[in-house]
mmCIF file with all atom_site columns, C-alpha atoms in Angstrom:
data_model
loop_
_atom_site.group_PDB
_atom_site.id
_atom_site.type_symbol
_atom_site.label_atom_id
_atom_site.label_alt_id
_atom_site.label_comp_id
_atom_site.label_asym_id
_atom_site.label_entity_id
_atom_site.label_seq_id
_atom_site.pdbx_PDB_ins_code
_atom_site.Cartn_x
_atom_site.Cartn_y
_atom_site.Cartn_z
_atom_site.occupancy
_atom_site.B_iso_or_equiv
_atom_site.pdbx_formal_charge
_atom_site.auth_seq_id
_atom_site.auth_comp_id
_atom_site.auth_asym_id
_atom_site.auth_atom_id
_atom_site.pdbx_PDB_model_num
ATOM 1   C CA . MET A 1 1   ? 154.578 93.477  68.773  1.00 0.00 ? 1   MET A CA 1
ATOM 2   C CA . GLU A 1 2   ? 156.858 91.641  71.190  1.00 0.00 ? 2   GLU A CA 1
ATOM 3   C CA . HIS A 1 3   ? 158.095 94.993  72.531  1.00 0.00 ? 3   HIS A CA 1
ATOM 4   C CA . ARG A 1 4   ? 154.544 95.918  73.656  1.00 0.00 ? 4   ARG A CA 1
ATOM 5   C CA . ASN A 1 5   ? 154.088 92.648  75.537  1.00 0.00 ? 5   ASN A CA 1
ATOM 6   C CA . THR A 1 6   ? 157.360 93.236  77.381  1.00 0.00 ? 6   THR A CA 1
ATOM 7   C CA . ARG A 1 7   ? 156.163 96.695  78.386  1.00 0.00 ? 7   ARG A CA 1
ATOM 8   C CA . LYS A 1 8   ? 152.841 95.304  79.686  1.00 0.00 ? 8   LYS A CA 1
ATOM 9   C CA . VAL A 1 9   ? 154.678 92.692  81.731  1.00 0.00 ? 9   VAL A CA 1
ATOM 10  C CA . SER A 1 10  ? 157.059 95.336  83.105  1.00 0.00 ? 10  SER A CA 1
ATOM 11  C CA . ILE A 1 11  ? 154.170 97.610  84.073  1.00 0.00 ? 11  ILE A CA 1
ATOM 12  C CA . GLY A 1 12  ? 152.368 94.674  85.680  1.00 0.00 ? 12  GLY A CA 1
ATOM 13  C CA . ILE A 1 13  ? 155.451 93.700  87.689  1.00 0.00 ? 13  ILE A CA 1
ATOM 14  C CA . PHE A 1 14  ? 155.999 97.315  88.751  1.00 0.00 ? 14  PHE A CA 1
ATOM 15  C CA . ALA A 1 15  ? 152.349 97.653  89.844  1.00 0.00 ? 15  ALA A CA 1
ATOM 16  C CA . GLY A 1 16  ? 152.586 94.382  91.778  1.00 0.00 ? 16  GLY A CA 1
ATOM 17  C CA . ILE A 1 17  ? 155.730 95.505  93.589  1.00 0.00 ? 17  ILE A CA 1
ATOM 18  C CA . CYS A 1 18  ? 154.131 98.860  94.467  1.00 0.00 ? 18  CYS A CA 1
ATOM 19  C CA . PHE A 1 19  ? 151.022 97.110  95.816  1.00 0.00 ? 19  PHE A CA 1
ATOM 20  C CA . PHE A 1 20  ? 153.153 94.730  97.903  1.00 0.00 ? 20  PHE A CA 1
ATOM 21  C CA . LEU A 1 21  ? 155.224 97.582  99.355  1.00 0.00 ? 21  LEU A CA 1
ATOM 22  C CA . LEU A 1 22  ? 152.139 99.634  100.229 1.00 0.00 ? 22  LEU A CA 1
ATOM 23  C CA . SER A 1 23  ? 150.513 96.601  101.820 1.00 0.00 ? 23  SER A CA 1
ATOM 24  C CA . ALA A 1 24  ? 153.652 95.829  103.817 1.00 0.00 ? 24  ALA A CA 1
ATOM 25  C CA . CYS A 1 25  ? 153.804 99.400  105.126 1.00 0.00 ? 25  CYS A CA 1
ATOM 26  C CA . ARG A 1 26  ? 150.219 99.237  106.371 1.00 0.00 ? 26  ARG A CA 1
ATOM 27  C CA . GLN A 1 27  ? 150.158 95.704  107.785 1.00 0.00 ? 27  GLN A CA 1
ATOM 28  C CA . ASN A 1 28  ? 151.597 96.912  111.109 1.00 0.00 ? 28  ASN A CA 1
ATOM 29  C CA . GLU A 1 29  ? 149.136 99.794  111.325 1.00 0.00 ? 29  GLU A CA 1
ATOM 30  C CA . MET A 1 30  ? 146.517 99.026  113.959 1.00 0.00 ? 30  MET A CA 1
ATOM 31  C CA . TYR A 1 31  ? 144.645 102.342 113.755 1.00 0.00 ? 31  TYR A CA 1
ATOM 32  C CA . PHE A 1 32  ? 144.784 105.433 111.553 1.00 0.00 ? 32  PHE A CA 1
ATOM 33  C CA . GLU A 1 33  ? 142.209 108.175 111.354 1.00 0.00 ? 33  GLU A CA 1
ATOM 34  C CA . PHE A 1 34  ? 141.998 111.907 110.691 1.00 0.00 ? 34  PHE A CA 1
ATOM 35  C CA . ARG A 1 35  ? 139.475 114.357 112.136 1.00 0.00 ? 35  ARG A CA 1
ATOM 36  C CA . SER A 1 36  ? 138.831 117.334 109.863 1.00 0.00 ? 36  SER A CA 1
ATOM 37  C CA . LEU A 1 37  ? 138.141 120.872 110.999 1.00 0.00 ? 37  LEU A CA 1
ATOM 38  C CA . ALA A 1 38  ? 135.609 122.875 108.989 1.00 0.00 ? 38  ALA A CA 1
ATOM 39  C CA . ASN A 1 39  ? 137.204 125.737 107.037 1.00 0.00 ? 39  ASN A CA 1
ATOM 40  C CA . ALA A 1 40  ? 140.579 124.922 108.662 1.00 0.00 ? 40  ALA A CA 1
ATOM 41  C CA . GLU A 1 41  ? 139.458 126.640 111.865 1.00 0.00 ? 41  GLU A CA 1
ATOM 42  C CA . TRP A 1 42  ? 139.673 125.007 115.283 1.00 0.00 ? 42  TRP A CA 1
ATOM 43  C CA . ASP A 1 43  ? 137.515 126.341 118.096 1.00 0.00 ? 43  ASP A CA 1
ATOM 44  C CA . LYS A 1 44  ? 139.091 126.002 121.533 1.00 0.00 ? 44  LYS A CA 1
ATOM 45  C CA . ARG A 1 45  ? 136.035 124.072 122.777 1.00 0.00 ? 45  ARG A CA 1
ATOM 46  C CA . GLU A 1 46  ? 136.156 121.518 119.942 1.00 0.00 ? 46  GLU A CA 1
ATOM 47  C CA . VAL A 1 47  ? 137.583 118.212 121.141 1.00 0.00 ? 47  VAL A CA 1
ATOM 48  C CA . LEU A 1 48  ? 138.688 115.711 118.506 1.00 0.00 ? 48  LEU A CA 1
ATOM 49  C CA . ARG A 1 49  ? 138.007 112.161 119.752 1.00 0.00 ? 49  ARG A CA 1
ATOM 50  C CA . PHE A 1 50  ? 139.629 109.001 118.495 1.00 0.00 ? 50  PHE A CA 1
ATOM 51  C CA . GLU A 1 51  ? 138.139 105.734 119.770 1.00 0.00 ? 51  GLU A CA 1
ATOM 52  C CA . VAL A 1 52  ? 140.692 102.970 119.367 1.00 0.00 ? 52  VAL A CA 1
ATOM 53  C CA . PRO A 1 53  ? 139.569 99.334  119.721 1.00 0.00 ? 53  PRO A CA 1
ATOM 54  C CA . VAL A 1 54  ? 142.273 97.169  121.283 1.00 0.00 ? 54  VAL A CA 1
ATOM 55  C CA . ASN A 1 55  ? 141.744 93.428  120.856 1.00 0.00 ? 55  ASN A CA 1
ATOM 56  C CA . GLU A 1 56  ? 145.004 92.032  122.240 1.00 0.00 ? 56  GLU A CA 1
ATOM 57  C CA . THR A 1 57  ? 147.477 93.035  124.904 1.00 0.00 ? 57  THR A CA 1
ATOM 58  C CA . ALA A 1 58  ? 150.690 91.180  124.016 1.00 0.00 ? 58  ALA A CA 1
ATOM 59  C CA . SER A 1 59  ? 151.949 93.584  121.323 1.00 0.00 ? 59  SER A CA 1
ATOM 60  C CA . THR A 1 60  ? 153.812 96.856  121.674 1.00 0.00 ? 60  THR A CA 1
ATOM 61  C CA . TYR A 1 61  ? 152.800 99.966  119.697 1.00 0.00 ? 61  TYR A CA 1
ATOM 62  C CA . ASP A 1 62  ? 154.005 103.410 118.678 1.00 0.00 ? 62  ASP A CA 1
ATOM 63  C CA . VAL A 1 63  ? 151.398 106.173 118.903 1.00 0.00 ? 63  VAL A CA 1
ATOM 64  C CA . LEU A 1 64  ? 151.844 109.093 116.503 1.00 0.00 ? 64  LEU A CA 1
ATOM 65  C CA . LEU A 1 65  ? 149.891 112.305 116.047 1.00 0.00 ? 65  LEU A CA 1
ATOM 66  C CA . GLU A 1 66  ? 149.600 114.087 112.713 1.00 0.00 ? 66  GLU A CA 1
ATOM 67  C CA . VAL A 1 67  ? 148.833 117.726 112.032 1.00 0.00 ? 67  VAL A CA 1
ATOM 68  C CA . ARG A 1 68  ? 147.749 119.136 108.686 1.00 0.00 ? 68  ARG A CA 1
ATOM 69  C CA . ASN A 1 69  ? 148.187 122.876 108.420 1.00 0.00 ? 69  ASN A CA 1
ATOM 70  C CA . ASN A 1 70  ? 148.094 125.370 105.590 1.00 0.00 ? 70  ASN A CA 1
ATOM 71  C CA . ASN A 1 71  ? 149.915 128.644 104.991 1.00 0.00 ? 71  ASN A CA 1
ATOM 72  C CA . ASP A 1 72  ? 147.242 130.551 106.948 1.00 0.00 ? 72  ASP A CA 1
ATOM 73  C CA . TYR A 1 73  ? 148.559 129.084 110.206 1.00 0.00 ? 73  TYR A CA 1
ATOM 74  C CA . PRO A 1 74  ? 150.243 132.100 111.866 1.00 0.00 ? 74  PRO A CA 1
ATOM 75  C CA . PHE A 1 75  ? 152.583 130.378 114.341 1.00 0.00 ? 75  PHE A CA 1
ATOM 76  C CA . ARG A 1 76  ? 155.693 128.155 114.356 1.00 0.00 ? 76  ARG A CA 1
ATOM 77  C CA . ASN A 1 77  ? 154.332 125.863 117.044 1.00 0.00 ? 77  ASN A CA 1
ATOM 78  C CA . LEU A 1 78  ? 151.067 124.341 118.229 1.00 0.00 ? 78  LEU A CA 1
ATOM 79  C CA . TRP A 1 79  ? 150.172 123.516 121.826 1.00 0.00 ? 79  TRP A CA 1
ATOM 80  C CA . LEU A 1 80  ? 147.990 120.417 122.162 1.00 0.00 ? 80  LEU A CA 1
ATOM 81  C CA . PHE A 1 81  ? 146.202 118.946 125.164 1.00 0.00 ? 81  PHE A CA 1
ATOM 82  C CA . VAL A 1 82  ? 145.757 115.188 124.834 1.00 0.00 ? 82  VAL A CA 1
ATOM 83  C CA . ASP A 1 83  ? 143.561 113.172 127.196 1.00 0.00 ? 83  ASP A CA 1
ATOM 84  C CA . TYR A 1 84  ? 144.113 109.428 127.101 1.00 0.00 ? 84  TYR A CA 1
ATOM 85  C CA . GLN A 1 85  ? 141.322 107.309 128.604 1.00 0.00 ? 85  GLN A CA 1
ATOM 86  C CA . THR A 1 86  ? 141.533 103.567 129.309 1.00 0.00 ? 86  THR A CA 1
ATOM 87  C CA . PRO A 1 87  ? 138.526 101.209 129.026 1.00 0.00 ? 87  PRO A CA 1
ATOM 88  C CA . ASP A 1 88  ? 138.112 101.297 132.830 1.00 0.00 ? 88  ASP A CA 1
ATOM 89  C CA . GLY A 1 89  ? 137.749 105.111 132.780 1.00 0.00 ? 89  GLY A CA 1
ATOM 90  C CA . LYS A 1 90  ? 141.186 106.201 134.022 1.00 0.00 ? 90  LYS A CA 1
ATOM 91  C CA . VAL A 1 91  ? 142.349 109.415 132.331 1.00 0.00 ? 91  VAL A CA 1
ATOM 92  C CA . ARG A 1 92  ? 145.829 110.820 131.820 1.00 0.00 ? 92  ARG A CA 1
ATOM 93  C CA . SER A 1 93  ? 146.310 114.330 130.437 1.00 0.00 ? 93  SER A CA 1
ATOM 94  C CA . ASP A 1 94  ? 149.367 115.468 128.503 1.00 0.00 ? 94  ASP A CA 1
ATOM 95  C CA . THR A 1 95  ? 150.453 118.844 127.152 1.00 0.00 ? 95  THR A CA 1
ATOM 96  C CA . ILE A 1 96  ? 152.483 118.782 123.934 1.00 0.00 ? 96  ILE A CA 1
ATOM 97  C CA . ASP A 1 97  ? 154.339 121.624 122.236 1.00 0.00 ? 97  ASP A CA 1
ATOM 98  C CA . VAL A 1 98  ? 154.625 120.750 118.535 1.00 0.00 ? 98  VAL A CA 1
ATOM 99  C CA . GLU A 1 99  ? 157.173 122.665 116.440 1.00 0.00 ? 99  GLU A CA 1
ATOM 100 C CA . LEU A 1 100 ? 155.618 122.993 112.969 1.00 0.00 ? 100 LEU A CA 1
ATOM 101 C CA . ALA A 1 101 ? 158.165 125.351 111.351 1.00 0.00 ? 101 ALA A CA 1
ATOM 102 C CA . ASP A 1 102 ? 161.785 126.371 111.661 1.00 0.00 ? 102 ASP A CA 1
ATOM 103 C CA . ALA A 1 103 ? 163.009 129.858 112.673 1.00 0.00 ? 103 ALA A CA 1
ATOM 104 C CA . TYR A 1 104 ? 162.678 131.033 109.053 1.00 0.00 ? 104 TYR A CA 1
ATOM 105 C CA . GLY A 1 105 ? 159.064 129.895 108.722 1.00 0.00 ? 105 GLY A CA 1
ATOM 106 C CA . LYS A 1 106 ? 159.727 126.763 106.632 1.00 0.00 ? 106 LYS A CA 1
ATOM 107 C CA . TRP A 1 107 ? 157.140 124.121 107.493 1.00 0.00 ? 107 TRP A CA 1
ATOM 108 C CA . TYR A 1 108 ? 158.500 120.788 108.714 1.00 0.00 ? 108 TYR A CA 1
ATOM 109 C CA . GLY A 1 109 ? 155.674 118.735 107.241 1.00 0.00 ? 109 GLY A CA 1
ATOM 110 C CA . LYS A 1 110 ? 155.368 117.298 103.766 1.00 0.00 ? 110 LYS A CA 1
ATOM 111 C CA . GLY A 1 111 ? 153.288 119.163 101.211 1.00 0.00 ? 111 GLY A CA 1
ATOM 112 C CA . ILE A 1 112 ? 153.017 122.348 99.184  1.00 0.00 ? 112 ILE A CA 1
ATOM 113 C CA . HIS A 1 113 ? 149.956 124.312 100.358 1.00 0.00 ? 113 HIS A CA 1
ATOM 114 C CA . LEU A 1 114 ? 148.757 121.756 102.873 1.00 0.00 ? 114 LEU A CA 1
ATOM 115 C CA . TYR A 1 115 ? 151.485 120.318 105.097 1.00 0.00 ? 115 TYR A CA 1
ATOM 116 C CA . THR A 1 116 ? 151.266 117.049 107.005 1.00 0.00 ? 116 THR A CA 1
ATOM 117 C CA . TYR A 1 117 ? 153.589 116.722 109.972 1.00 0.00 ? 117 TYR A CA 1
ATOM 118 C CA . THR A 1 118 ? 153.847 113.450 111.915 1.00 0.00 ? 118 THR A CA 1
ATOM 119 C CA . PHE A 1 119 ? 155.352 113.331 115.401 1.00 0.00 ? 119 PHE A CA 1
ATOM 120 C CA . PRO A 1 120 ? 155.514 110.794 118.235 1.00 0.00 ? 120 PRO A CA 1
ATOM 121 C CA . TYR A 1 121 ? 153.069 110.920 121.112 1.00 0.00 ? 121 TYR A CA 1
ATOM 122 C CA . GLU A 1 122 ? 154.264 107.709 122.786 1.00 0.00 ? 122 GLU A CA 1
ATOM 123 C CA . TRP A 1 123 ? 156.737 104.951 121.964 1.00 0.00 ? 123 TRP A CA 1
ATOM 124 C CA . ASN A 1 124 ? 156.538 101.318 123.057 1.00 0.00 ? 124 ASN A CA 1
ATOM 125 C CA . VAL A 1 125 ? 152.975 101.362 124.377 1.00 0.00 ? 125 VAL A CA 1
ATOM 126 C CA . GLN A 1 126 ? 151.560 98.095  125.628 1.00 0.00 ? 126 GLN A CA 1
ATOM 127 C CA . TYR A 1 127 ? 147.828 98.303  126.281 1.00 0.00 ? 127 TYR A CA 1
ATOM 128 C CA . PRO A 1 128 ? 147.052 96.549  129.583 1.00 0.00 ? 128 PRO A CA 1
ATOM 129 C CA . ASP A 1 129 ? 143.454 95.579  128.753 1.00 0.00 ? 129 ASP A CA 1
ATOM 130 C CA . THR A 1 130 ? 141.297 94.985  125.705 1.00 0.00 ? 130 THR A CA 1
ATOM 131 C CA . GLY A 1 131 ? 138.515 97.446  124.967 1.00 0.00 ? 131 GLY A CA 1
ATOM 132 C CA . ILE A 1 132 ? 138.093 100.987 123.654 1.00 0.00 ? 132 ILE A CA 1
ATOM 133 C CA . TYR A 1 133 ? 140.859 103.489 124.402 1.00 0.00 ? 133 TYR A CA 1
ATOM 134 C CA . ILE A 1 134 ? 139.985 107.133 123.802 1.00 0.00 ? 134 ILE A CA 1
ATOM 135 C CA . TYR A 1 135 ? 142.416 109.823 122.724 1.00 0.00 ? 135 TYR A CA 1
ATOM 136 C CA . ALA A 1 136 ? 140.865 113.306 122.934 1.00 0.00 ? 136 ALA A CA 1
ATOM 137 C CA . VAL A 1 137 ? 142.796 116.224 121.422 1.00 0.00 ? 137 VAL A CA 1
ATOM 138 C CA . ARG A 1 138 ? 142.184 119.971 121.726 1.00 0.00 ? 138 ARG A CA 1
ATOM 139 C CA . HIS A 1 139 ? 144.389 122.947 121.049 1.00 0.00 ? 139 HIS A CA 1
ATOM 140 C CA . GLY A 1 140 ? 145.946 125.081 123.765 1.00 0.00 ? 140 GLY A CA 1
ATOM 141 C CA . MET A 1 141 ? 146.664 128.233 121.784 1.00 0.00 ? 141 MET A CA 1
ATOM 142 C CA . ARG A 1 142 ? 145.445 131.631 122.999 1.00 0.00 ? 142 ARG A CA 1
ATOM 143 C CA . VAL A 1 143 ? 143.867 132.532 119.650 1.00 0.00 ? 143 VAL A CA 1
ATOM 144 C CA . ASN A 1 144 ? 140.287 131.407 119.111 1.00 0.00 ? 144 ASN A CA 1
ATOM 145 C CA . PRO A 1 145 ? 139.299 130.197 116.608 1.00 0.00 ? 145 PRO A CA 1
ATOM 146 C CA . LEU A 1 146 ? 142.689 128.905 115.530 1.00 0.00 ? 146 LEU A CA 1
ATOM 147 C CA . LYS A 1 147 ? 143.038 129.327 111.754 1.00 0.00 ? 147 LYS A CA 1
ATOM 148 C CA . GLY A 1 148 ? 145.140 127.197 109.433 1.00 0.00 ? 148 GLY A CA 1
ATOM 149 C CA . ILE A 1 149 ? 144.802 123.766 111.056 1.00 0.00 ? 149 ILE A CA 1
ATOM 150 C CA . SER A 1 150 ? 142.692 121.548 108.786 1.00 0.00 ? 150 SER A CA 1
ATOM 151 C CA . ASP A 1 151 ? 143.071 118.054 110.286 1.00 0.00 ? 151 ASP A CA 1
ATOM 152 C CA . ILE A 1 152 ? 144.420 116.166 113.264 1.00 0.00 ? 152 ILE A CA 1
ATOM 153 C CA . GLY A 1 153 ? 145.267 112.491 112.900 1.00 0.00 ? 153 GLY A CA 1
ATOM 154 C CA . LEU A 1 154 ? 146.102 109.569 115.156 1.00 0.00 ? 154 LEU A CA 1
ATOM 155 C CA . ARG A 1 155 ? 148.221 106.650 113.921 1.00 0.00 ? 155 ARG A CA 1
ATOM 156 C CA . ILE A 1 156 ? 148.973 103.560 116.018 1.00 0.00 ? 156 ILE A CA 1
ATOM 157 C CA . SER A 1 157 ? 151.416 101.027 114.600 1.00 0.00 ? 157 SER A CA 1
ATOM 158 C CA . LYS A 1 158 ? 152.512 97.677  115.949 1.00 0.00 ? 158 LYS A CA 1
ATOM 159 C CA . LYS A 1 159 ? 156.230 97.522  116.709 1.00 0.00 ? 159 LYS A CA 1
ATOM 160 C CA . VAL A 1 160 ? 158.141 95.300  114.347 1.00 0.00 ? 160 VAL A CA 1
ATOM 161 C CA . ASP A 1 161 ? 160.664 92.890  115.874 1.00 0.00 ? 161 ASP A CA 1
ATOM 162 C CA . GLU A 1 162 ? 164.146 93.942  114.871 1.00 0.00 ? 162 GLU A CA 1
#
């Protein structure tokens, strides 16, 4: 009987540690959201918008994009156009070439049939004003619709003092 109680305590401690670690990983995350594409097809005209509320301007952030693709995606790379709009309406446009696979076709992302690949958009961002910042993402590939991309995500994490 004593052996069972020890096991319950061990499982409880393990669960508590896991919860703490998961909470610690997310406490610096200011924003994280995915936009899904129906049937893993992305029309060239479809713009994926992320509206990010910024409530303070003293912190520094890392901005990451995430791509989920499946084995139907026919290319090694993905061209993205990202428009970044500040609360006062100023817009900056960036073009990003994302390498999703190596020369042998092995996907860089994590997964088996659906791969998630995370890559930096910007490091050390300090938002100058509070308000809603908009990140708008569309693909820049010549094929339309683009098959094999199921989701695009935006993750913004507060920099941790080292």
